[in-house]
Structures are given as C-alpha cells and as structure tokens.
C-alpha cells in the first residue's frame, strides 16, 4: 500500500501520490491518538488509508488483467500472461 510498485515501473508521480496517501493517513491517526485532539482527525486518517487500499486494489486488478502500463507506456505483464 505504499506505492513502491509505481516507482519500480517508472511511474514516479503516481508513486509519490500513493506514498503520500499512506503517510498522511498514518500521520493523522498518530496525531489523532493524542489526548487533546478530536476523533475526526483519526477518522480522516482512516479515510486516507481506505482510499489508499481502494487505489491499490484497483491497480492490482489492472496488473492481473494486463492493463497496467509502465512509465514508458508499455504494458506490464507477468510471465505467461498474454
């Protein structure tokens, strides 16, 4: 869920976006865990992590069906995929 796979295939901006979703989500949760902060900050952090999970599942689906493209526009396929 950290978006490292985007960096691996050359999609740097996409990787930064995915990584920032994770970082912001965890920071909001840890910041919200303090005693003097409202629960809405924790809920916002959880929302960011849920968005990151949905984003990751969507791109894993694209990888499985062979529709994911690398930074050069070529399809990324696993061995044996047509």
PDB file of C-alpha atoms in Angstrom:
ATOM      1  CA  UNK A   1       0.000   0.000   0.000  1.00  0.00           C
ATOM      2  CA  UNK A   2       2.984   2.304  -0.010  1.00  0.00           C
ATOM      3  CA  UNK A   3       3.057   2.658  -3.802  1.00  0.00           C
ATOM      4  CA  UNK A   4       6.550   1.278  -4.223  1.00  0.00           C
ATOM      5  CA  UNK A   5       5.450  -0.732  -7.251  1.00  0.00           C
ATOM      6  CA  UNK A   6       4.785   2.532  -9.110  1.00  0.00           C
ATOM      7  CA  UNK A   7       8.382   3.629  -8.570  1.00  0.00           C
ATOM      8  CA  UNK A   8       9.611   0.240  -9.798  1.00  0.00           C
ATOM      9  CA  UNK A   9       7.828   0.574 -13.163  1.00  0.00           C
ATOM     10  CA  UNK A  10       8.809   4.219 -13.663  1.00  0.00           C
ATOM     11  CA  UNK A  11       5.589   5.997 -12.649  1.00  0.00           C
ATOM     12  CA  UNK A  12       7.247   8.371 -10.201  1.00  0.00           C
ATOM     13  CA  UNK A  13       4.422  10.910  -9.760  1.00  0.00           C
ATOM     14  CA  UNK A  14       1.883   8.154  -9.285  1.00  0.00           C
ATOM     15  CA  UNK A  15       4.179   6.545  -6.734  1.00  0.00           C
ATOM     16  CA  UNK A  16       4.526   9.824  -4.844  1.00  0.00           C
ATOM     17  CA  UNK A  17       0.738  10.209  -4.788  1.00  0.00           C
ATOM     18  CA  UNK A  18       0.232   6.677  -3.481  1.00  0.00           C
ATOM     19  CA  UNK A  19       3.003   7.034  -0.907  1.00  0.00           C
ATOM     20  CA  UNK A  20       1.587  10.360   0.288  1.00  0.00           C
ATOM     21  CA  UNK A  21      -1.836   8.772   0.861  1.00  0.00           C
ATOM     22  CA  UNK A  22      -0.237   6.254   3.212  1.00  0.00           C
ATOM     23  CA  UNK A  23       1.959   8.781   5.002  1.00  0.00           C
ATOM     24  CA  UNK A  24      -0.853  11.307   5.534  1.00  0.00           C
ATOM     25  CA  UNK A  25      -3.197   8.569   6.746  1.00  0.00           C
ATOM     26  CA  UNK A  26      -0.740   7.262   9.333  1.00  0.00           C
ATOM     27  CA  UNK A  27       0.280  10.757  10.451  1.00  0.00           C
ATOM     28  CA  UNK A  28      -3.337  11.749  11.016  1.00  0.00           C
ATOM     29  CA  UNK A  29      -4.004   8.592  13.015  1.00  0.00           C
ATOM     30  CA  UNK A  30      -0.904   9.033  15.186  1.00  0.00           C
ATOM     31  CA  UNK A  31      -1.588  12.752  15.637  1.00  0.00           C
ATOM     32  CA  UNK A  32      -5.193  11.988  16.497  1.00  0.00           C
ATOM     33  CA  UNK A  33      -4.114   9.488  19.146  1.00  0.00           C
ATOM     34  CA  UNK A  34      -3.064  12.373  21.390  1.00  0.00           C
ATOM     35  CA  UNK A  35      -5.422  13.167  24.256  1.00  0.00           C
ATOM     36  CA  UNK A  36      -6.276  16.739  23.259  1.00  0.00           C
ATOM     37  CA  UNK A  37      -7.341  16.008  19.662  1.00  0.00           C
ATOM     38  CA  UNK A  38     -10.814  15.143  18.412  1.00  0.00           C
ATOM     39  CA  UNK A  39     -11.763  11.815  16.870  1.00  0.00           C
ATOM     40  CA  UNK A  40     -12.446  13.451  13.499  1.00  0.00           C
ATOM     41  CA  UNK A  41      -8.704  13.592  12.841  1.00  0.00           C
ATOM     42  CA  UNK A  42      -8.407   9.858  13.445  1.00  0.00           C
ATOM     43  CA  UNK A  43     -11.403   9.302  11.160  1.00  0.00           C
ATOM     44  CA  UNK A  44      -9.716  11.391   8.469  1.00  0.00           C
ATOM     45  CA  UNK A  45      -6.587   9.246   8.767  1.00  0.00           C
ATOM     46  CA  UNK A  46      -8.627   6.079   8.449  1.00  0.00           C
ATOM     47  CA  UNK A  47     -10.355   7.551   5.391  1.00  0.00           C
ATOM     48  CA  UNK A  48      -6.982   8.243   3.750  1.00  0.00           C
ATOM     49  CA  UNK A  49      -5.897   4.656   4.408  1.00  0.00           C
ATOM     50  CA  UNK A  50      -9.173   3.305   2.997  1.00  0.00           C
ATOM     51  CA  UNK A  51      -8.678   5.423  -0.137  1.00  0.00           C
ATOM     52  CA  UNK A  52      -5.147   4.073  -0.413  1.00  0.00           C
ATOM     53  CA  UNK A  53      -6.417   0.489  -0.084  1.00  0.00           C
ATOM     54  CA  UNK A  54      -9.085   1.018  -2.778  1.00  0.00           C
ATOM     55  CA  UNK A  55      -6.467   2.632  -5.021  1.00  0.00           C
ATOM     56  CA  UNK A  56      -4.121  -0.324  -4.506  1.00  0.00           C
ATOM     57  CA  UNK A  57      -6.826  -2.925  -5.192  1.00  0.00           C
ATOM     58  CA  UNK A  58      -7.798  -1.106  -8.408  1.00  0.00           C
ATOM     59  CA  UNK A  59      -4.246  -1.102  -9.741  1.00  0.00           C
ATOM     60  CA  UNK A  60      -3.657  -4.703  -8.667  1.00  0.00           C
ATOM     61  CA  UNK A  61      -6.721  -5.600 -10.723  1.00  0.00           C
ATOM     62  CA  UNK A  62      -5.239  -3.743 -13.696  1.00  0.00           C
ATOM     63  CA  UNK A  63      -1.991  -5.681 -13.229  1.00  0.00           C
ATOM     64  CA  UNK A  64      -3.801  -9.025 -13.079  1.00  0.00           C
ATOM     65  CA  UNK A  65      -5.805  -8.422 -16.264  1.00  0.00           C
ATOM     66  CA  UNK A  66      -2.789  -6.959 -18.077  1.00  0.00           C
ATOM     67  CA  UNK A  67      -3.952  -3.355 -18.467  1.00  0.00           C
ATOM     68  CA  UNK A  68      -1.323  -1.637 -16.312  1.00  0.00           C
ATOM     69  CA  UNK A  69       1.254   0.456 -18.152  1.00  0.00           C
ATOM     70  CA  UNK A  70       4.726   1.461 -17.041  1.00  0.00           C
ATOM     71  CA  UNK A  71       6.233   4.954 -17.227  1.00  0.00           C
ATOM     72  CA  UNK A  72       7.032   4.473 -20.937  1.00  0.00           C
ATOM     73  CA  UNK A  73       3.523   3.369 -21.870  1.00  0.00           C
ATOM     74  CA  UNK A  74       4.321  -0.338 -22.268  1.00  0.00           C
ATOM     75  CA  UNK A  75       2.015  -2.930 -20.771  1.00  0.00           C
ATOM     76  CA  UNK A  76       3.318  -4.597 -17.614  1.00  0.00           C
ATOM     77  CA  UNK A  77       2.666  -8.339 -17.715  1.00  0.00           C
ATOM     78  CA  UNK A  78       3.727 -11.229 -15.538  1.00  0.00           C
ATOM     79  CA  UNK A  79       5.394 -14.292 -17.120  1.00  0.00           C
ATOM     80  CA  UNK A  80       2.927 -16.374 -19.103  1.00  0.00           C
ATOM     81  CA  UNK A  81       0.345 -13.617 -19.444  1.00  0.00           C
ATOM     82  CA  UNK A  82      -0.902 -12.913 -22.962  1.00  0.00           C
TER      83      UNK A  82
END
